[in-house]
CSV table of C-alpha atoms and ligand atoms in Angstrom, one decimal:
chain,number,residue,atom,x,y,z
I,1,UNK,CA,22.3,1.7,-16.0
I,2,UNK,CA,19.5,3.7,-14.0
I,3,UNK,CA,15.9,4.0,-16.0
I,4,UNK,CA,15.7,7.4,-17.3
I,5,UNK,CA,12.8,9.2,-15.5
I,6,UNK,CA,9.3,9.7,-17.3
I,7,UNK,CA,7.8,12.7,-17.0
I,8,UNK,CA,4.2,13.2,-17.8
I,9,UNK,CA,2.7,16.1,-19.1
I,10,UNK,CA,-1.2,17.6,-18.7
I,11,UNK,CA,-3.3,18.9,-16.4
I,12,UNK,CA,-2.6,17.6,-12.9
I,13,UNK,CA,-4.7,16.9,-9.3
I,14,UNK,CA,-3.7,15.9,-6.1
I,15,UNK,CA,-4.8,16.4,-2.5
I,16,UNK,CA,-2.7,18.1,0.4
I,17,UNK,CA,-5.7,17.4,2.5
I,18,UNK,CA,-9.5,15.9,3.1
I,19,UNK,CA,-11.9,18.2,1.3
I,20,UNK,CA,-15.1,17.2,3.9
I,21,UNK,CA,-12.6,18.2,6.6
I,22,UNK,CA,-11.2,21.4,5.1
I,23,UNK,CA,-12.3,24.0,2.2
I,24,UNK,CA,-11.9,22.3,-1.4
I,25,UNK,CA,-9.4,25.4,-2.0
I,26,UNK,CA,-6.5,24.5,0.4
I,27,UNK,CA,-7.4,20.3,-0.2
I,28,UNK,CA,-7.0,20.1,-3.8
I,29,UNK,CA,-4.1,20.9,-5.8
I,30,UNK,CA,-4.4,21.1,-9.4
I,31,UNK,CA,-2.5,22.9,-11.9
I,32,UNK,CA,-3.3,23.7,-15.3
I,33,UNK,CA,-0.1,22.9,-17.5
I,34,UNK,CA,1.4,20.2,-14.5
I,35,UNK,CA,4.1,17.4,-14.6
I,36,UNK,CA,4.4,14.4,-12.8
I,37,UNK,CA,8.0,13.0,-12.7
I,38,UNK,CA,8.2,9.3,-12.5
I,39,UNK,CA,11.3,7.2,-11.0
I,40,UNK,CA,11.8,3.8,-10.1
I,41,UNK,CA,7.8,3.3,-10.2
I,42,UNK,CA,7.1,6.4,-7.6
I,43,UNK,CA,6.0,9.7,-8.3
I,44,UNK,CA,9.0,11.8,-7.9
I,45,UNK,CA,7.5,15.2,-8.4
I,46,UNK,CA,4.7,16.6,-8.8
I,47,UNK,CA,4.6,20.6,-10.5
I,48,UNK,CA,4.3,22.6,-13.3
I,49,UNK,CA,5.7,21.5,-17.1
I,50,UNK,CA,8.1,24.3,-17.9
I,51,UNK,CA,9.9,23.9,-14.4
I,52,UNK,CA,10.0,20.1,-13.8
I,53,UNK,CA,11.2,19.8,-17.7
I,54,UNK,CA,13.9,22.8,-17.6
I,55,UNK,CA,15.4,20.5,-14.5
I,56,UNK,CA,14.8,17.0,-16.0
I,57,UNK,CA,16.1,17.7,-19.6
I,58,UNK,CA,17.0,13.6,-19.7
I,59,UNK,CA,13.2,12.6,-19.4
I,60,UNK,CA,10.9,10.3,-21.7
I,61,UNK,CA,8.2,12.8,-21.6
I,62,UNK,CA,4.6,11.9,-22.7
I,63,UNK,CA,2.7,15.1,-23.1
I,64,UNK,CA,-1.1,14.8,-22.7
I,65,UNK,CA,-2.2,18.1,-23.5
I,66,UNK,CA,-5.2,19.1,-22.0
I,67,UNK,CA,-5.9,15.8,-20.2
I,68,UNK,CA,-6.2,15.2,-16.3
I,69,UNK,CA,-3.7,13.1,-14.4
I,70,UNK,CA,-4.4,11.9,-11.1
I,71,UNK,CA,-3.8,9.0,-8.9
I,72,UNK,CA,-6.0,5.7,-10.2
I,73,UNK,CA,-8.8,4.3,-8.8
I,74,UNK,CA,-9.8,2.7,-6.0
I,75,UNK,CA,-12.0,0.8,-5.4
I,76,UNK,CA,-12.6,-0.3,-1.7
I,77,UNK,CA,-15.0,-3.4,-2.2
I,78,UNK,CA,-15.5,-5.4,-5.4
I,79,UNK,CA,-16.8,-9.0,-5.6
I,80,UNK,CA,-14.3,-10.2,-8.8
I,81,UNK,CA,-16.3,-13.5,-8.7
I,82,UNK,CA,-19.4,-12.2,-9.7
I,83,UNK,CA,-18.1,-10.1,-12.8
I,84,UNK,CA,-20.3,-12.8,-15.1
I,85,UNK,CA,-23.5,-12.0,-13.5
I,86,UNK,CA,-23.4,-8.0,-13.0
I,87,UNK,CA,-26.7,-6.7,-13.8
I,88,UNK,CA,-28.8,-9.4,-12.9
I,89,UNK,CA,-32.8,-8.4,-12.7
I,90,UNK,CA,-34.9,-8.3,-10.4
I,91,UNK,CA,-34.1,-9.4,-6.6
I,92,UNK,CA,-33.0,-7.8,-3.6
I,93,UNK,CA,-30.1,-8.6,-1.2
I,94,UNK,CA,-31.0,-12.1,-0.2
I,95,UNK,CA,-32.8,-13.7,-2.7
I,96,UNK,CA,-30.3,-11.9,-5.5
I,97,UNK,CA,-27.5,-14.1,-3.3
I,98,UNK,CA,-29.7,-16.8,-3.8
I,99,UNK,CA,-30.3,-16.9,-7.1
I,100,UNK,CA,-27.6,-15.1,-8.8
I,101,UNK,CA,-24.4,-15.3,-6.8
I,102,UNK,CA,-23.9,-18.7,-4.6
I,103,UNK,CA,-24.8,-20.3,-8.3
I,104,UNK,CA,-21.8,-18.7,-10.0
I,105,UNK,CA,-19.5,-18.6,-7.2
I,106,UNK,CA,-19.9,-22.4,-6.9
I,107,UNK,CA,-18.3,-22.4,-10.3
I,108,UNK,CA,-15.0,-21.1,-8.6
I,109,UNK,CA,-14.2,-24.9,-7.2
I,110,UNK,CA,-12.5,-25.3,-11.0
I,111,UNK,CA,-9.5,-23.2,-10.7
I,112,UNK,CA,-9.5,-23.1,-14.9
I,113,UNK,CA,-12.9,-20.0,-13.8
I,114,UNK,CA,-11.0,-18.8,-11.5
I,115,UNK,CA,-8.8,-17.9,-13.7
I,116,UNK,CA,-10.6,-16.5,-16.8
I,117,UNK,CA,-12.9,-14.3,-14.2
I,118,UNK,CA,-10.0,-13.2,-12.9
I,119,UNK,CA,-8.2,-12.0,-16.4
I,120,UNK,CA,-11.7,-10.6,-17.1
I,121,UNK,CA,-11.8,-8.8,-14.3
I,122,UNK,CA,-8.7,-7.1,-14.3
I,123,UNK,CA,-9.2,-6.4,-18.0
I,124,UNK,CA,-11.9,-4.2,-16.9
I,125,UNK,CA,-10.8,-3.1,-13.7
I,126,UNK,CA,-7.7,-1.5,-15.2
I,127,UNK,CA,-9.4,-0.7,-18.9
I,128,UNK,CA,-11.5,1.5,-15.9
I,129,UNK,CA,-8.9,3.0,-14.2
I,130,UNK,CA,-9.2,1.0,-11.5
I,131,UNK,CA,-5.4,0.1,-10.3
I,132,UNK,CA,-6.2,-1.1,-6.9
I,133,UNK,CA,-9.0,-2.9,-5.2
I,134,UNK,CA,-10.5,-4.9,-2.2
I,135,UNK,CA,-11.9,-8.2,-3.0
I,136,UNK,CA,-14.0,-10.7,-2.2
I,137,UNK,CA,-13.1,-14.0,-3.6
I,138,UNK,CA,-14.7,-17.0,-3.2
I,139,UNK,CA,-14.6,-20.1,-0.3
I,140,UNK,CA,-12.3,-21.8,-2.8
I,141,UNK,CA,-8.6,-21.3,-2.0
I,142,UNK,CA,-7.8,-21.3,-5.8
I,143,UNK,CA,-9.8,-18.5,-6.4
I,144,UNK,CA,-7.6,-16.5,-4.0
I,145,UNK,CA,-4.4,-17.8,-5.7
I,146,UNK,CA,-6.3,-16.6,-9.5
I,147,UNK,CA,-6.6,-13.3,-8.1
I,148,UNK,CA,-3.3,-12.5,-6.8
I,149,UNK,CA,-1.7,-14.3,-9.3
I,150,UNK,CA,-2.9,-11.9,-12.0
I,151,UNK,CA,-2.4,-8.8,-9.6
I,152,UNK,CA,1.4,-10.1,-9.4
I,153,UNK,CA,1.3,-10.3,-12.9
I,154,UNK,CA,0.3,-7.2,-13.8
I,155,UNK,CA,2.4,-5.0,-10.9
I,156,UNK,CA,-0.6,-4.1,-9.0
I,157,UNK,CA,-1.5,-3.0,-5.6
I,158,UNK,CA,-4.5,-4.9,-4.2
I,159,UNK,CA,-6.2,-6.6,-1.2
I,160,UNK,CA,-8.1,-9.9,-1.0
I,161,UNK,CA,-9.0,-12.8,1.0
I,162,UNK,CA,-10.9,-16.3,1.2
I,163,UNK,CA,-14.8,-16.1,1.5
I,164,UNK,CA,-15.7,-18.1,4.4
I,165,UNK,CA,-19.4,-19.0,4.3
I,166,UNK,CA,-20.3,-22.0,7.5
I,167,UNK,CA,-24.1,-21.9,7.1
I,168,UNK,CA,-26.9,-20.3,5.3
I,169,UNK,CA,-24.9,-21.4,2.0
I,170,UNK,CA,-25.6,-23.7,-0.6
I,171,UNK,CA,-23.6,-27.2,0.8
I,172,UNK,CA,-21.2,-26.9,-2.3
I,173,UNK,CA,-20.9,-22.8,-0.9
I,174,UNK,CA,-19.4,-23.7,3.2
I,175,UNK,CA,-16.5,-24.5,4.9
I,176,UNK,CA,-15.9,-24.8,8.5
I,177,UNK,CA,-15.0,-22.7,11.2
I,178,UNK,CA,-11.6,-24.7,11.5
I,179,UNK,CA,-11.3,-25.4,7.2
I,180,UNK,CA,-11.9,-21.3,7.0
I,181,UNK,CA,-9.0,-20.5,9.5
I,182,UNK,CA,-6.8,-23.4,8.0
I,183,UNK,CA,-7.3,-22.2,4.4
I,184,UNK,CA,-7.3,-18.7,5.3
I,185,UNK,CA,-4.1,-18.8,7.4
I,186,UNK,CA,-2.5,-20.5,4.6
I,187,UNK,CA,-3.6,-18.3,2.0
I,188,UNK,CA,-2.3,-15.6,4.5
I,189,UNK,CA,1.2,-17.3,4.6
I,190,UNK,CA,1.0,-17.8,0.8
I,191,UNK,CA,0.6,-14.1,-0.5
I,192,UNK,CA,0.4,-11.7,2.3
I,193,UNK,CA,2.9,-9.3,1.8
I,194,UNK,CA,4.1,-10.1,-1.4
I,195,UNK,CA,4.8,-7.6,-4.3
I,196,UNK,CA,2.1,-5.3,-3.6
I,197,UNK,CA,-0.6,-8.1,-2.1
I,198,UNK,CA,-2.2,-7.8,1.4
I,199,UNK,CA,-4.7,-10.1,2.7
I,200,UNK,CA,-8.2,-9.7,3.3
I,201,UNK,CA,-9.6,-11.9,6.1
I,202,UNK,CA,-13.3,-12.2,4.7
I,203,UNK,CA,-16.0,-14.1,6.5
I,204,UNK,CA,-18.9,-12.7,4.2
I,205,UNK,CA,-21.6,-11.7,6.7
I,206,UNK,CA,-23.2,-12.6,10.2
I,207,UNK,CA,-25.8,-14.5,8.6
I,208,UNK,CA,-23.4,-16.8,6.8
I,209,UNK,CA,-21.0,-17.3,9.7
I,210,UNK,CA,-21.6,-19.3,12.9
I,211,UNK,CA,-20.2,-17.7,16.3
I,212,UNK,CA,-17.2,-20.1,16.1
I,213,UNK,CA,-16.5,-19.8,12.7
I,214,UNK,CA,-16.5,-15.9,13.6
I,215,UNK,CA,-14.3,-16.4,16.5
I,216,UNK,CA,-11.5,-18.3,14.7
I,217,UNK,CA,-11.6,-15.5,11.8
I,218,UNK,CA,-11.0,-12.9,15.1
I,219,UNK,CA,-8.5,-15.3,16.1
I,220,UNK,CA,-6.6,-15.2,13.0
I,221,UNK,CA,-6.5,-11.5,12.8
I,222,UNK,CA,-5.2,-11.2,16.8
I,223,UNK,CA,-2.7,-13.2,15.1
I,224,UNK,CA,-2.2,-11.5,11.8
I,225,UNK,CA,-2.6,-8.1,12.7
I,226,UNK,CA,-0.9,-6.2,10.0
I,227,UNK,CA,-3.7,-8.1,7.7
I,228,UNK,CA,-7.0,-6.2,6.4
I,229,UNK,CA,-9.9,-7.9,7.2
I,230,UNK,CA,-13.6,-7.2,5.0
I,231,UNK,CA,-17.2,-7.9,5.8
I,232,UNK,CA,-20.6,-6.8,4.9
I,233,UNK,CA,-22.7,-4.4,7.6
I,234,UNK,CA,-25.9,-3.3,7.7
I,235,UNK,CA,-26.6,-3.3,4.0
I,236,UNK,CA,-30.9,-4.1,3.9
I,237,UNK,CA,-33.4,-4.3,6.4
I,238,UNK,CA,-34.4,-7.9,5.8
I,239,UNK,CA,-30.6,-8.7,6.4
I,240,UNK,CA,-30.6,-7.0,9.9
I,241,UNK,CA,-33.8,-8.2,11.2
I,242,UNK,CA,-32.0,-11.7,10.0
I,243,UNK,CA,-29.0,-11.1,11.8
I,244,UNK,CA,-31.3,-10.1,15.0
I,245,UNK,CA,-32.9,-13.4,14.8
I,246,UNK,CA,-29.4,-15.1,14.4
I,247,UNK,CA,-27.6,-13.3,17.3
I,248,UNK,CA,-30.3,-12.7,20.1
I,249,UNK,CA,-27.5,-12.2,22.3
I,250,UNK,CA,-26.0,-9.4,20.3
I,251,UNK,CA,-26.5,-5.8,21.0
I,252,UNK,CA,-26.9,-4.4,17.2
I,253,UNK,CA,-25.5,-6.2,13.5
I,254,UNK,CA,-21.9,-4.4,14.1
I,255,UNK,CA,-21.7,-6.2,18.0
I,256,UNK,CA,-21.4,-9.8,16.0
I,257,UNK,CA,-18.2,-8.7,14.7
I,258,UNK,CA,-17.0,-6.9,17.9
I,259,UNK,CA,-17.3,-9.1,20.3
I,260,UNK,CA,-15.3,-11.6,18.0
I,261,UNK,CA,-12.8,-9.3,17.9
I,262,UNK,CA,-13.6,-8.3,13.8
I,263,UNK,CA,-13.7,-4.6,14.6
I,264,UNK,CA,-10.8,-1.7,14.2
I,265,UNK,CA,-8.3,-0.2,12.3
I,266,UNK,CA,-8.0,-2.4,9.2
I,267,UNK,CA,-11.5,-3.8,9.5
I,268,UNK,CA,-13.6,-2.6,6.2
I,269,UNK,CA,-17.3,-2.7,6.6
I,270,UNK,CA,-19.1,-2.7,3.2
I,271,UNK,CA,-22.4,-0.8,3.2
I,272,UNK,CA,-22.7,0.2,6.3
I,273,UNK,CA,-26.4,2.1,5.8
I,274,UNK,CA,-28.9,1.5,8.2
I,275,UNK,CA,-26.2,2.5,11.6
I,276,UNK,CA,-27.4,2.4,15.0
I,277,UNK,CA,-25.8,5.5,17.2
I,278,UNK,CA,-24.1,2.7,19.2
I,279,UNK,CA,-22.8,1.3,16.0
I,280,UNK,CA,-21.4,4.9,14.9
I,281,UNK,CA,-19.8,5.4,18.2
I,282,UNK,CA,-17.9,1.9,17.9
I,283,UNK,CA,-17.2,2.0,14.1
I,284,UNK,CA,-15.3,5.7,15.2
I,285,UNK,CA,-13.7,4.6,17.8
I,286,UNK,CA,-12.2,1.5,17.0
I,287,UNK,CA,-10.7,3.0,13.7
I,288,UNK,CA,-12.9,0.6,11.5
I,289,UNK,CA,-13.7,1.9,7.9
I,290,UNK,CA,-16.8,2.3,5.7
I,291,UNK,CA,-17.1,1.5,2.6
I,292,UNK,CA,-19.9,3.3,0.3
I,293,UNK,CA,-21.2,0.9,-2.7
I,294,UNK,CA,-23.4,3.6,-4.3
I,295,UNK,CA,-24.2,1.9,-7.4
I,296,UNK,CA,-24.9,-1.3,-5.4
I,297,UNK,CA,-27.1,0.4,-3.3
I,298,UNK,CA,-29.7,1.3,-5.6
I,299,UNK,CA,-29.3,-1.8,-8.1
I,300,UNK,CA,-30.2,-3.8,-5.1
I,301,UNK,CA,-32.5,-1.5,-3.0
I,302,UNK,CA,-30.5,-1.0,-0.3
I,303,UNK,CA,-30.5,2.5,1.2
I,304,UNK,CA,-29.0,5.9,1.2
I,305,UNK,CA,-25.6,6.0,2.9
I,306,UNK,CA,-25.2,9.1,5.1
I,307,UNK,CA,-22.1,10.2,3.2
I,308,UNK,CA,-22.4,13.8,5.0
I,309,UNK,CA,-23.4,12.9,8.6
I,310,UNK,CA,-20.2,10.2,8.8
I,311,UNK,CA,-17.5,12.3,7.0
I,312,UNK,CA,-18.4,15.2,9.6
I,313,UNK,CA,-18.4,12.2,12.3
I,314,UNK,CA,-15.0,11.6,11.6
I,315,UNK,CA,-15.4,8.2,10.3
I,316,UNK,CA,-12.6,6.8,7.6
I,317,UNK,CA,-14.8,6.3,4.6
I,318,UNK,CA,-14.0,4.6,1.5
I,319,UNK,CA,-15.4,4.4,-2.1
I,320,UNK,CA,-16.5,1.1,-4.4
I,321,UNK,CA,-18.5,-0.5,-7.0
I,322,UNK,CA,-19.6,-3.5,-5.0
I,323,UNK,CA,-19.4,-5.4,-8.3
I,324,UNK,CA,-21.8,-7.6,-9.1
I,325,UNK,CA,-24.4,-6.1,-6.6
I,326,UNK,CA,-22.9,-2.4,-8.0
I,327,UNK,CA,-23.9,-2.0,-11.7
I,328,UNK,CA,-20.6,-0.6,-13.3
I,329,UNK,CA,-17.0,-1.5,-13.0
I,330,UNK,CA,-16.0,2.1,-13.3
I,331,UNK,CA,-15.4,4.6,-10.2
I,332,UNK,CA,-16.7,7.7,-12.4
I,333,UNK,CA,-20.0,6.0,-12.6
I,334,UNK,CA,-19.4,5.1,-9.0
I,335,UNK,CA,-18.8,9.0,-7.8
I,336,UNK,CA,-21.9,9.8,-9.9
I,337,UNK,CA,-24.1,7.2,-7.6
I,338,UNK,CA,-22.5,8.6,-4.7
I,339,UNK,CA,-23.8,12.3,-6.0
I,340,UNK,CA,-26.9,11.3,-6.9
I,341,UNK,CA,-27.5,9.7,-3.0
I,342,UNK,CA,-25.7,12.8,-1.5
I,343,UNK,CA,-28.6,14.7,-3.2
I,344,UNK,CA,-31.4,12.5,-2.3
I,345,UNK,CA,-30.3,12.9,1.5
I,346,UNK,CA,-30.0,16.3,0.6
I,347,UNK,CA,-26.1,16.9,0.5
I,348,UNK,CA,-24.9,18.3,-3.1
I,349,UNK,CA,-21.2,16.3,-3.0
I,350,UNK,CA,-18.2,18.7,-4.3
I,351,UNK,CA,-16.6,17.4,-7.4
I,352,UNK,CA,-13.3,17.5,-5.3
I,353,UNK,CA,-14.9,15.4,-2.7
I,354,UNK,CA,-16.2,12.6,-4.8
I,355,UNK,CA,-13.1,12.3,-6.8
I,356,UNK,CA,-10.9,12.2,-3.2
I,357,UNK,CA,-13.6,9.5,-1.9
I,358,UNK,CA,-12.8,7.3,-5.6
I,359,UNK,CA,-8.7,7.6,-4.4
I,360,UNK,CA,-7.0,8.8,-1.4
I,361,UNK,CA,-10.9,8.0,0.7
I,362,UNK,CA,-10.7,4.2,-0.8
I,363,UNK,CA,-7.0,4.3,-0.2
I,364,UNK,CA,-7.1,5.1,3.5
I,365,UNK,CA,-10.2,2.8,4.0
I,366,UNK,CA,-7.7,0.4,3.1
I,367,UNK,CA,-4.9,1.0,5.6
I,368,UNK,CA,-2.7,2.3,2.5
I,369,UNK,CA,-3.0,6.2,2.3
I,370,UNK,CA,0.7,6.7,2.7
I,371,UNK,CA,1.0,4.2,-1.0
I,372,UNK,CA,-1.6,4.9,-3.6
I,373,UNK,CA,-4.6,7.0,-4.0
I,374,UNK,CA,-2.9,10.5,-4.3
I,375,UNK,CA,-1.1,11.7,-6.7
I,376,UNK,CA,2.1,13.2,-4.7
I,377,UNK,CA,5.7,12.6,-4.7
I,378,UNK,CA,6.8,9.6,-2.5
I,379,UNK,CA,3.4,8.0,-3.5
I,380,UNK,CA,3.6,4.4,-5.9
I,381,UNK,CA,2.9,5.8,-9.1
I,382,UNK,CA,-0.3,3.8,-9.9
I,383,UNK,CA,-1.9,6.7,-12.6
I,384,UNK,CA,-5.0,7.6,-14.7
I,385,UNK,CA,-5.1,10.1,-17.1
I,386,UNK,CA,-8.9,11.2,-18.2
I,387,UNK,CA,-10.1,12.8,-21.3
I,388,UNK,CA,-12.0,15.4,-20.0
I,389,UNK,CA,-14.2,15.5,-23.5
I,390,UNK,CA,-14.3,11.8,-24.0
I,391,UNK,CA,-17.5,11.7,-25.4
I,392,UNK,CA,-19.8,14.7,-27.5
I,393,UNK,CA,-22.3,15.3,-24.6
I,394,UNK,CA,-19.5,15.4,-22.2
I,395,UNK,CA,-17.1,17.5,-24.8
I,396,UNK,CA,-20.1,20.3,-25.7
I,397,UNK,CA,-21.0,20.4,-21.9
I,398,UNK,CA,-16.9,20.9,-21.0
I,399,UNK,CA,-16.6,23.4,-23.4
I,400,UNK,CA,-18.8,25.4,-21.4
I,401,UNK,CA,-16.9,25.1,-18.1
I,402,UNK,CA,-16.2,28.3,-16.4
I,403,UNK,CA,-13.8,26.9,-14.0
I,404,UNK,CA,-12.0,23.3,-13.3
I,405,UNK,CA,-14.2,21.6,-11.6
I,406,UNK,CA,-17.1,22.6,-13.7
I,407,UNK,CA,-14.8,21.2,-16.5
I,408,UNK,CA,-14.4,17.7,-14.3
I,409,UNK,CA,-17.9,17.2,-13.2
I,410,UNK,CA,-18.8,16.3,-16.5
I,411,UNK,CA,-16.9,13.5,-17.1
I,412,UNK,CA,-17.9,12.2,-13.4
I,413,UNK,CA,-21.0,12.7,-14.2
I,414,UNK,CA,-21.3,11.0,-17.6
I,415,UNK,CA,-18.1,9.4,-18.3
I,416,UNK,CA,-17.2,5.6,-18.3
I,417,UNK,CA,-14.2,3.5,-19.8
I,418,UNK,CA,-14.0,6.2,-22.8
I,419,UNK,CA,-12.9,8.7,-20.6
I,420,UNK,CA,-9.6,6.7,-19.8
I,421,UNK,CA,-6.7,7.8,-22.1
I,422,UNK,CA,-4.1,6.0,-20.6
I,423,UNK,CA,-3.2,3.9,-17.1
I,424,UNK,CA,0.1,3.7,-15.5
I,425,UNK,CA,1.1,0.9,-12.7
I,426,UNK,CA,3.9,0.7,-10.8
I,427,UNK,CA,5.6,3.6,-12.9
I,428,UNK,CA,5.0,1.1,-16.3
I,429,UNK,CA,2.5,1.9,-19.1
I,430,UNK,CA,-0.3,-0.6,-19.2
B,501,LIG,N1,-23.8,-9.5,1.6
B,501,LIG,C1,-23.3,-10.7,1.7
B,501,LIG,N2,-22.7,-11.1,0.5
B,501,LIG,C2,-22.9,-10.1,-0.3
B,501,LIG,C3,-22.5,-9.9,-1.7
B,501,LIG,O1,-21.9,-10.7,-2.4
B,501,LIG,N3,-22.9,-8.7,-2.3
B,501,LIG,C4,-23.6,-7.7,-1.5
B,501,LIG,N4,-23.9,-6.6,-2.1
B,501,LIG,N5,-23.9,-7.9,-0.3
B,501,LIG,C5,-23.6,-9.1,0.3
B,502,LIG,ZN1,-20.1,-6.9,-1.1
């Protein structure tokens, strides 16, 4: 017997296109009184109520009134091992590594944390409407195997991969260049490619890596192409004028990636702030992406990310929280940091845009635009559906919305876990 079809009701939004690249008018399609038809965990349809219900009379429909559906979060670089220790005071990048993260990542070598971070994390990931991600894990393979076990187990779509630290690490914190390959091309083997999992190949950062351990990770993506592979770039200055000091043979921080062969399309560079004109040039044409970590970037005193300048670049650009550097597991708090930086560089970020950088951006950042990240028919039908007046300050400031996207900047701007009514993966209720 084939499932009967769900078919949502509620405001709707989707993209047909990129709103830096063309006017938010022709990019974004929203409709007032929409339905989205759900079969066999895709989006089937996507269009107004009274049509798509007139020709689906057999559908389960769940009418949401006046809330928004749209595709769920998501979020293009998260460290799930540091969930325990978000919003820690008081240190920038290195020493916050220092004293904050190596501590609690050691933890990870019992797969029994592992596993409850990992619960925990998805808890709030999804309770976010967060339904896919990029992680970081941990050097310990087990903490890989506690992350996409619980993806499996809840349907998701998600990316993630071994941290491999050689040096610059607390002892119980490094592997080897040859352990970080072997566990990594295991892993690999393990989970790449199953369900919804894709692997992340993950050495952390220059600084952490040694030039071998580098140039078997770029050795095990020659081999394992189809993988992702995630780093840090050019996050604080400290860390670059480190990384000169590390590589005196390398031409800039992105050139100890490229010349092991840790550059193009699938590579996702976290940060990504303080770019040399050679590194722009290289990041564009090799296909790499960028991944903005707004929230992150101010907890930690990074920088200001030159949103506008690389979207009119060209560059692929993604969207995350950078958990437990970023302050909030939600992607509306995430899209209002990325406003708020837009501004101080001078660049007032459309609603439309900062809500495409939060799904289909992160998506393509991710290699996976054609999946998730849009709500559209053909597209895995990973949902959120907001409450556009989840809270009274956001309600009596709705209320007074002359237009949609006055009516959605709101809740970007203000809105948290409240805001999310309801989450959909895979075409199932959460
Ligand atoms: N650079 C290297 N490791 C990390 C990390 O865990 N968080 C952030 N924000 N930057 C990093
Ligand atoms: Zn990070």
């Amino acid at each position: 017997m084939p499932m009967k079809p769900d078919l949502l009701l509620g405001q709707t939004l989707g993209f047909a296109s990129d709103p830096f690249l063309t006017p938010v008018v022709e990019a974004a399609k929203h409709v007032r009184r929409g339905a989205v038809l759900i079969e066999n965990g895709k989006v089937a349809e996507v269009g107004e109520a009274d049509i798509l219900r007139k020709a689906h009379p057999e559908a389960n429909i769940t009418d949401y009134g006046d809330a928004l559906i749209t595709a769920g979060f998501v979020d293009a670089h998260v460290h799930y091992p540091q969930t325990a220790i978000i919003a820690s005071w008081g240190k920038q990048l290195i020493d916050w590594l220092n004293m904050y993260t190596f501590p609690e990542e050691i933890r990870f070598a019992d797969p029994a944390v592992a596993a409850e971070i990992s619960e925990s994390y998805f808890d709030l990931a999804l309770a976010n409407g967060t339904t896919s991600m990029c992680s970081f894990c941990t050097i310990h393979p087990a903490s890989v195997d506690a992350f996409f076990t619980e993806a499996q187990a809840r349907g998701m779509r998600v990316a993630g991969g071994k941290t491999c630290m050689d040096r610059n690490a607390p002892e119980a914190l490094r592997d080897t260049a040859k352990s970080a390959y072997d566990d990594s091309r295991a892993l690999l083997e393990k989970w790449h490619g199953v369900a919804r999992l894709t692997y992340a190949i993950t050495p952390r950062f220059s600084p952490t890596s040694t030039p071998a351990q580098l140039e078997a990770m770029g050795a095990l993506w020659s081999e394992h192409p189809d993988c992702l592979m995630q780093t840090h770039l050019s996050e604080q200055i400290p860390e670059i004028e480190w990384v000169r000091e590390l590589f005196p043979e390398a031409r800039d921080y992105l050139d100890t990636y490229e010349r092991y062969g840790l550059i193009g399309k699938g590579a996702l560079f976290g940060h990504a702030i303080h770019l040399t004109d050679r590194e722009k040039d290289r990041l564009l044409e090799s296909g790499s992406s960028l991944v903005h970590c707004p929230t992150s970037n101010t907890f930690i005193g990074s920088g200001l990310f030159d949103m506008e300048g690389l979207k009119s670049d060209g560059q692929i650009v993604g969207l995350a929280t950078d958990t437990g550097g970023g302050s909030s597991f939600s992607m509306l708090r995430t899209m209002a940091a990325a406003y708020e930086v837009g501004q101080l560089r001078g660049a007032a970020l459309h609603p439309a845009q900062l809500y495409w950088l939060a799904t289909q951006g992160s998506a393509q950042a991710m290699g996976m635009g054609d999946k998730i990240g849009n709500l559209a028919s053909g597209m895995e039908a990973d949902l959120v559906v907001l409450d556009l007046a989840s809270t009274p300050a956001i309600a009596q400031r709705e209320r007074r919305a002359n237009s949609f996207w006055e009516s959605l900047f709101p809740t970007i701007m203000m809105g948290d876990d409240r805001a999310i009514r309801e989450v959909w993966v895979g075409g199932q209720k959460v």
